[in-house]
C-alpha cells in the first residue's frame, strides 16, 4: 500500500484535532463526513459499527479513529490516525498546563478556572443525559445508571463491581 | 474561592523515582484497559482521588474543566493534567501512554474478535448493561462537579443554561463553549481580586 492514504488520513484528522473543543464527539460528525462521504474509506454502516465498538471498548471513545485507520491501512493507518487526532490538541493542552502551572494564583488563571467550572459541570451532566436518552435498554438503562451513581456515592462499592452488576441486570431483565 | 495550590496534596510523595513513573503508567494503563463502556474521568476520580489519594478532588475537577474547554479528547487532556501535577513532563508521557497504548491495542483486538463472532446477542446485552453502569460513573462525577461549581446564583444559572443548551436543545458543544466560556471567564475575572503577590 502506498503512503498516499496515510497522508490523506493525517490531513483529515490533524486540523480536526485543534477544533475538538468539548471532546472527540465534537468532531465525530465531521470525521464521518470525510471518511465515509468524501473519501469513501468505509461505509456508513461500518462507521456506525466502529462507533459502537469504540464507545463500549475500554479507553477513550475517540479511539474510533484508530479503527478507521486500521481499516484504511492496517497498523500504520491506526497509528497515524491516532497520533493525528490526539497529537496537536495534546501539545496545546500540555502548553496550557505548563503555562497555568507557572502562574498559579494569578488573577487570569483564577478567573479561567472559576469561569469554566460551571460550564464543565453543565457539560458533564448534559452528556450523561444525552447518552442515557439514547442508551439501549430504555428505562432499564436509567435505573442501572442511577443505582450505580448512588452506589458510588455511598463510597462502599467500586466501579468493577458496578460494571459486572450492570451486565447481569441487563442479562436478567432486558 | 478556587484553590490554586500547586502541590501539597501528596505530602510523602508516593511517586518518587523511576518506579513511581512506572506506577503512574500502570495506574493509567489499568484504567485504559478496563474502563469498559466509558466514564473514564469517573474512574480517575475513583482511583486517583478516592483510592490512591494522589490528587485532590478540586484539582481533578479544575483539570476536567480546562480539558473540556480546550481542544482535545477530554480524558487525554485530563491525563496530561494529572501527569503534569504528579511528575511534570515525564509524568505526562507516562499518563498519556498508559491511557492510550493498551486501549489502542485492545480496541483493535476487539474489532478483529467481533468480526469473527458477530451477532452474539448475550454479549451484546451484557455490554449494554456495562455501558449503562459506566454512565453512573460519569453521573457521580457530574454531581461532584455541580456541587463544587454552584457557588452562587450566576454559577448555578450557568450550569443550568449549559445543560439545557446541550441536552434539551442539542446544540453542538463547540458552540456552547464558544458562547459560554468568554462570558463565564469575564464575569469570574471581574469578581476575582487583583493578583496576589
Tab-separated table of N, CA, C and O in Angstrom, chain A residues 44-98:
chain	number	residue	atom	x	y	z
A	44	UNK	N	-21.163	3.710	5.540
A	44	UNK	CA	-21.974	4.296	6.612
A	44	UNK	C	-22.216	3.276	7.739
A	44	UNK	O	-22.031	3.570	8.920
A	45	UNK	N	-22.619	2.058	7.348
A	45	UNK	CA	-22.930	1.020	8.340
A	45	UNK	C	-21.684	0.639	9.134
A	45	UNK	O	-21.730	0.436	10.349
A	46	UNK	N	-20.549	0.549	8.440
A	46	UNK	CA	-19.300	0.226	9.137
A	46	UNK	C	-18.955	1.304	10.160
A	46	UNK	O	-18.491	1.010	11.256
A	47	UNK	N	-19.185	2.545	9.793
A	47	UNK	CA	-18.887	3.648	10.707
A	47	UNK	C	-19.710	3.510	11.985
A	47	UNK	O	-19.192	3.687	13.091
A	48	UNK	N	-20.989	3.192	11.813
A	48	UNK	CA	-21.858	3.022	12.988
A	48	UNK	C	-21.340	1.889	13.873
A	48	UNK	O	-21.288	2.009	15.101
A	49	UNK	N	-20.916	0.792	13.235
A	49	UNK	CA	-20.360	-0.338	13.991
A	49	UNK	C	-19.103	0.071	14.755
A	49	UNK	O	-18.933	-0.252	15.928
A	50	UNK	N	-18.202	0.760	14.060
A	50	UNK	CA	-16.952	1.177	14.695
A	50	UNK	C	-17.231	2.116	15.853
A	50	UNK	O	-16.577	2.057	16.895
A	51	UNK	N	-18.228	2.986	15.660
A	51	UNK	CA	-18.579	3.933	16.726
A	51	UNK	C	-19.056	3.183	17.963
A	51	UNK	O	-18.603	3.444	19.085
A	52	UNK	N	-19.957	2.231	17.761
A	52	UNK	CA	-20.488	1.463	18.889
A	52	UNK	C	-19.365	0.719	19.607
A	52	UNK	O	-19.265	0.742	20.835
A	53	UNK	N	-18.491	0.111	18.827
A	53	UNK	CA	-17.403	-0.667	19.428
A	53	UNK	C	-16.462	0.233	20.235
A	53	UNK	O	-16.088	-0.088	21.364
A	54	UNK	N	-16.104	1.388	19.665
A	54	UNK	CA	-15.147	2.247	20.356
A	54	UNK	C	-15.748	2.851	21.618
A	54	UNK	O	-15.034	3.163	22.566
A	55	UNK	N	-17.072	2.994	21.653
A	55	UNK	CA	-17.706	3.511	22.871
A	55	UNK	C	-17.709	2.464	23.982
A	55	UNK	O	-17.570	2.788	25.150
A	56	UNK	N	-17.890	1.216	23.598
A	56	UNK	CA	-18.006	0.166	24.608
A	56	UNK	C	-16.660	-0.394	25.029
A	56	UNK	O	-16.491	-0.853	26.137
A	57	UNK	N	-15.677	-0.327	24.136
A	57	UNK	CA	-14.340	-0.820	24.477
A	57	UNK	C	-13.731	0.075	25.548
A	57	UNK	O	-14.121	1.228	25.683
A	58	UNK	N	-12.782	-0.446	26.336
A	58	UNK	CA	-12.129	0.404	27.330
A	58	UNK	C	-11.293	1.483	26.653
A	58	UNK	O	-10.936	1.356	25.485
A	59	UNK	N	-10.998	2.519	27.405
A	59	UNK	CA	-10.170	3.595	26.855
A	59	UNK	C	-11.001	4.697	26.256
A	59	UNK	O	-12.227	4.628	26.246
A	60	UNK	N	-10.345	5.749	25.756
A	60	UNK	CA	-11.057	6.896	25.193
A	60	UNK	C	-11.948	6.485	24.034
A	60	UNK	O	-11.542	5.697	23.182
A	61	UNK	N	-13.177	6.993	23.979
A	61	UNK	CA	-14.092	6.676	22.897
A	61	UNK	C	-13.555	7.112	21.542
A	61	UNK	O	-13.889	6.524	20.517
A	62	UNK	N	-12.695	8.119	21.557
A	62	UNK	CA	-12.171	8.650	20.296
A	62	UNK	C	-11.238	7.680	19.598
A	62	UNK	O	-10.761	7.966	18.500
A	63	UNK	N	-10.964	6.542	20.225
A	63	UNK	CA	-10.147	5.537	19.549
A	63	UNK	C	-10.856	4.976	18.324
A	63	UNK	O	-10.310	4.131	17.622
A	64	UNK	N	-12.054	5.465	18.043
A	64	UNK	CA	-12.705	5.114	16.775
A	64	UNK	C	-11.799	5.480	15.609
A	64	UNK	O	-11.781	4.786	14.592
A	65	UNK	N	-11.003	6.525	15.762
A	65	UNK	CA	-10.107	6.893	14.652
A	65	UNK	C	-9.015	5.846	14.459
A	65	UNK	O	-8.536	5.653	13.340
A	66	UNK	N	-8.631	5.157	15.545
A	66	UNK	CA	-7.655	4.071	15.398
A	66	UNK	C	-8.243	2.978	14.518
A	66	UNK	O	-7.555	2.407	13.668
A	67	UNK	N	-9.528	2.683	14.746
A	67	UNK	CA	-10.187	1.641	13.967
A	67	UNK	C	-10.346	2.062	12.506
A	67	UNK	O	-10.192	1.245	11.601
A	68	UNK	N	-10.667	3.330	12.316
A	68	UNK	CA	-10.773	3.828	10.939
A	68	UNK	C	-9.420	3.686	10.248
A	68	UNK	O	-9.331	3.172	9.125
A	69	UNK	N	-8.354	4.102	10.937
A	69	UNK	CA	-7.008	3.967	10.382
A	69	UNK	C	-6.654	2.512	10.106
A	69	UNK	O	-6.050	2.181	9.084
A	70	UNK	N	-7.067	1.650	11.021
A	70	UNK	CA	-6.824	0.212	10.889
A	70	UNK	C	-7.471	-0.341	9.634
A	70	UNK	O	-6.896	-1.119	8.886
A	71	UNK	N	-8.706	0.104	9.367
A	71	UNK	CA	-9.423	-0.363	8.178
A	71	UNK	C	-8.797	0.203	6.903
A	71	UNK	O	-8.802	-0.436	5.865
A	72	UNK	N	-8.270	1.426	7.007
A	72	UNK	CA	-7.710	2.062	5.808
A	72	UNK	C	-6.346	1.481	5.463
A	72	UNK	O	-6.067	1.178	4.298
A	73	UNK	N	-5.493	1.326	6.466
A	73	UNK	CA	-4.122	0.917	6.137
A	73	UNK	C	-3.446	0.094	7.227
A	73	UNK	O	-2.235	0.193	7.420
A	74	UNK	N	-4.183	-0.705	7.970
A	74	UNK	CA	-3.548	-1.595	8.950
A	74	UNK	C	-2.863	-0.842	10.079
A	74	UNK	O	-3.313	0.228	10.479
A	75	UNK	N	-1.771	-1.434	10.580
A	75	UNK	CA	-1.100	-0.866	11.749
A	75	UNK	C	-0.659	0.572	11.536
A	75	UNK	O	-0.833	1.427	12.395
A	76	UNK	N	-0.056	0.821	10.359
A	76	UNK	CA	0.450	2.183	10.132
A	76	UNK	C	-0.716	3.167	10.085
A	76	UNK	O	-0.629	4.269	10.618
A	77	UNK	N	-1.835	2.738	9.493
A	77	UNK	CA	-3.015	3.598	9.441
A	77	UNK	C	-3.552	3.900	10.823
A	77	UNK	O	-3.884	5.045	11.157
A	78	UNK	N	-3.616	2.864	11.662
A	78	UNK	CA	-4.131	3.047	13.021
A	78	UNK	C	-3.243	4.019	13.806
A	78	UNK	O	-3.735	4.901	14.507
A	79	UNK	N	-1.939	3.852	13.659
A	79	UNK	CA	-1.007	4.725	14.385
A	79	UNK	C	-1.096	6.165	13.905
A	79	UNK	O	-1.195	7.104	14.709
A	80	UNK	N	-1.076	6.325	12.580
A	80	UNK	CA	-1.121	7.677	12.016
A	80	UNK	C	-2.411	8.380	12.416
A	80	UNK	O	-2.405	9.543	12.854
A	81	UNK	N	-3.536	7.668	12.305
A	81	UNK	CA	-4.826	8.284	12.635
A	81	UNK	C	-4.884	8.699	14.100
A	81	UNK	O	-5.328	9.800	14.440
A	82	UNK	N	-4.409	7.815	14.978
A	82	UNK	CA	-4.466	8.111	16.411
A	82	UNK	C	-3.581	9.301	16.751
A	82	UNK	O	-3.999	10.226	17.468
A	83	UNK	N	-2.356	9.283	16.233
A	83	UNK	CA	-1.436	10.396	16.520
A	83	UNK	C	-1.943	11.704	15.927
A	83	UNK	O	-1.803	12.767	16.530
A	84	UNK	N	-2.550	11.618	14.740
A	84	UNK	CA	-3.026	12.841	14.089
A	84	UNK	C	-4.160	13.483	14.888
A	84	UNK	O	-4.225	14.703	15.023
A	85	UNK	N	-5.051	12.666	15.451
A	85	UNK	CA	-6.169	13.252	16.197
A	85	UNK	C	-5.757	13.658	17.616
A	85	UNK	O	-6.206	14.673	18.134
A	86	UNK	N	-4.895	12.864	18.245
A	86	UNK	CA	-4.543	13.144	19.639
A	86	UNK	C	-3.359	14.103	19.770
A	86	UNK	O	-3.224	14.789	20.777
A	87	UNK	N	-2.481	14.137	18.759
A	87	UNK	CA	-1.225	14.870	18.888
A	87	UNK	C	-1.345	16.375	19.059
A	87	UNK	O	-0.953	16.922	20.099
A	88	UNK	N	-1.890	17.076	18.063
A	88	UNK	CA	-1.892	18.544	18.140
A	88	UNK	C	-2.607	19.083	19.377
A	88	UNK	O	-2.076	19.963	20.068
A	89	UNK	N	-3.777	18.535	19.690
A	89	UNK	CA	-4.509	19.041	20.847
A	89	UNK	C	-3.745	18.742	22.136
A	89	UNK	O	-3.754	19.539	23.080
A	90	UNK	N	-3.061	17.590	22.171
A	90	UNK	CA	-2.307	17.237	23.375
A	90	UNK	C	-1.149	18.194	23.595
A	90	UNK	O	-0.879	18.607	24.724
A	91	UNK	N	-0.460	18.550	22.503
A	91	UNK	CA	0.638	19.515	22.627
A	91	UNK	C	0.102	20.849	23.133
A	91	UNK	O	0.703	21.486	24.011
A	92	UNK	N	-1.027	21.255	22.594
A	92	UNK	CA	-1.632	22.517	23.016
A	92	UNK	C	-1.999	22.476	24.504
A	92	UNK	O	-1.705	23.409	25.262
A	93	UNK	N	-2.618	21.388	24.912
A	93	UNK	CA	-3.048	21.303	26.310
A	93	UNK	C	-1.853	21.174	27.248
A	93	UNK	O	-1.881	21.692	28.368
A	94	UNK	N	-0.802	20.499	26.778
A	94	UNK	CA	0.428	20.424	27.563
A	94	UNK	C	0.979	21.840	27.783
A	94	UNK	O	1.369	22.206	28.892
A	95	UNK	N	0.967	22.629	26.713
A	95	UNK	CA	1.421	24.019	26.827
A	95	UNK	C	0.572	24.798	27.814
A	95	UNK	O	1.095	25.547	28.657
A	96	UNK	N	-0.732	24.600	27.750
A	96	UNK	CA	-1.637	25.299	28.671
A	96	UNK	C	-1.356	24.899	30.117
A	96	UNK	O	-1.303	25.753	31.008
A	97	UNK	N	-1.155	23.592	30.325
A	97	UNK	CA	-0.891	23.095	31.684
A	97	UNK	C	0.388	23.717	32.242
A	97	UNK	O	0.433	24.152	33.393
A	98	UNK	N	1.421	23.790	31.413
A	98	UNK	CA	2.683	24.402	31.850
A	98	UNK	C	2.495	25.884	32.129
A	98	UNK	O	2.997	26.419	33.113
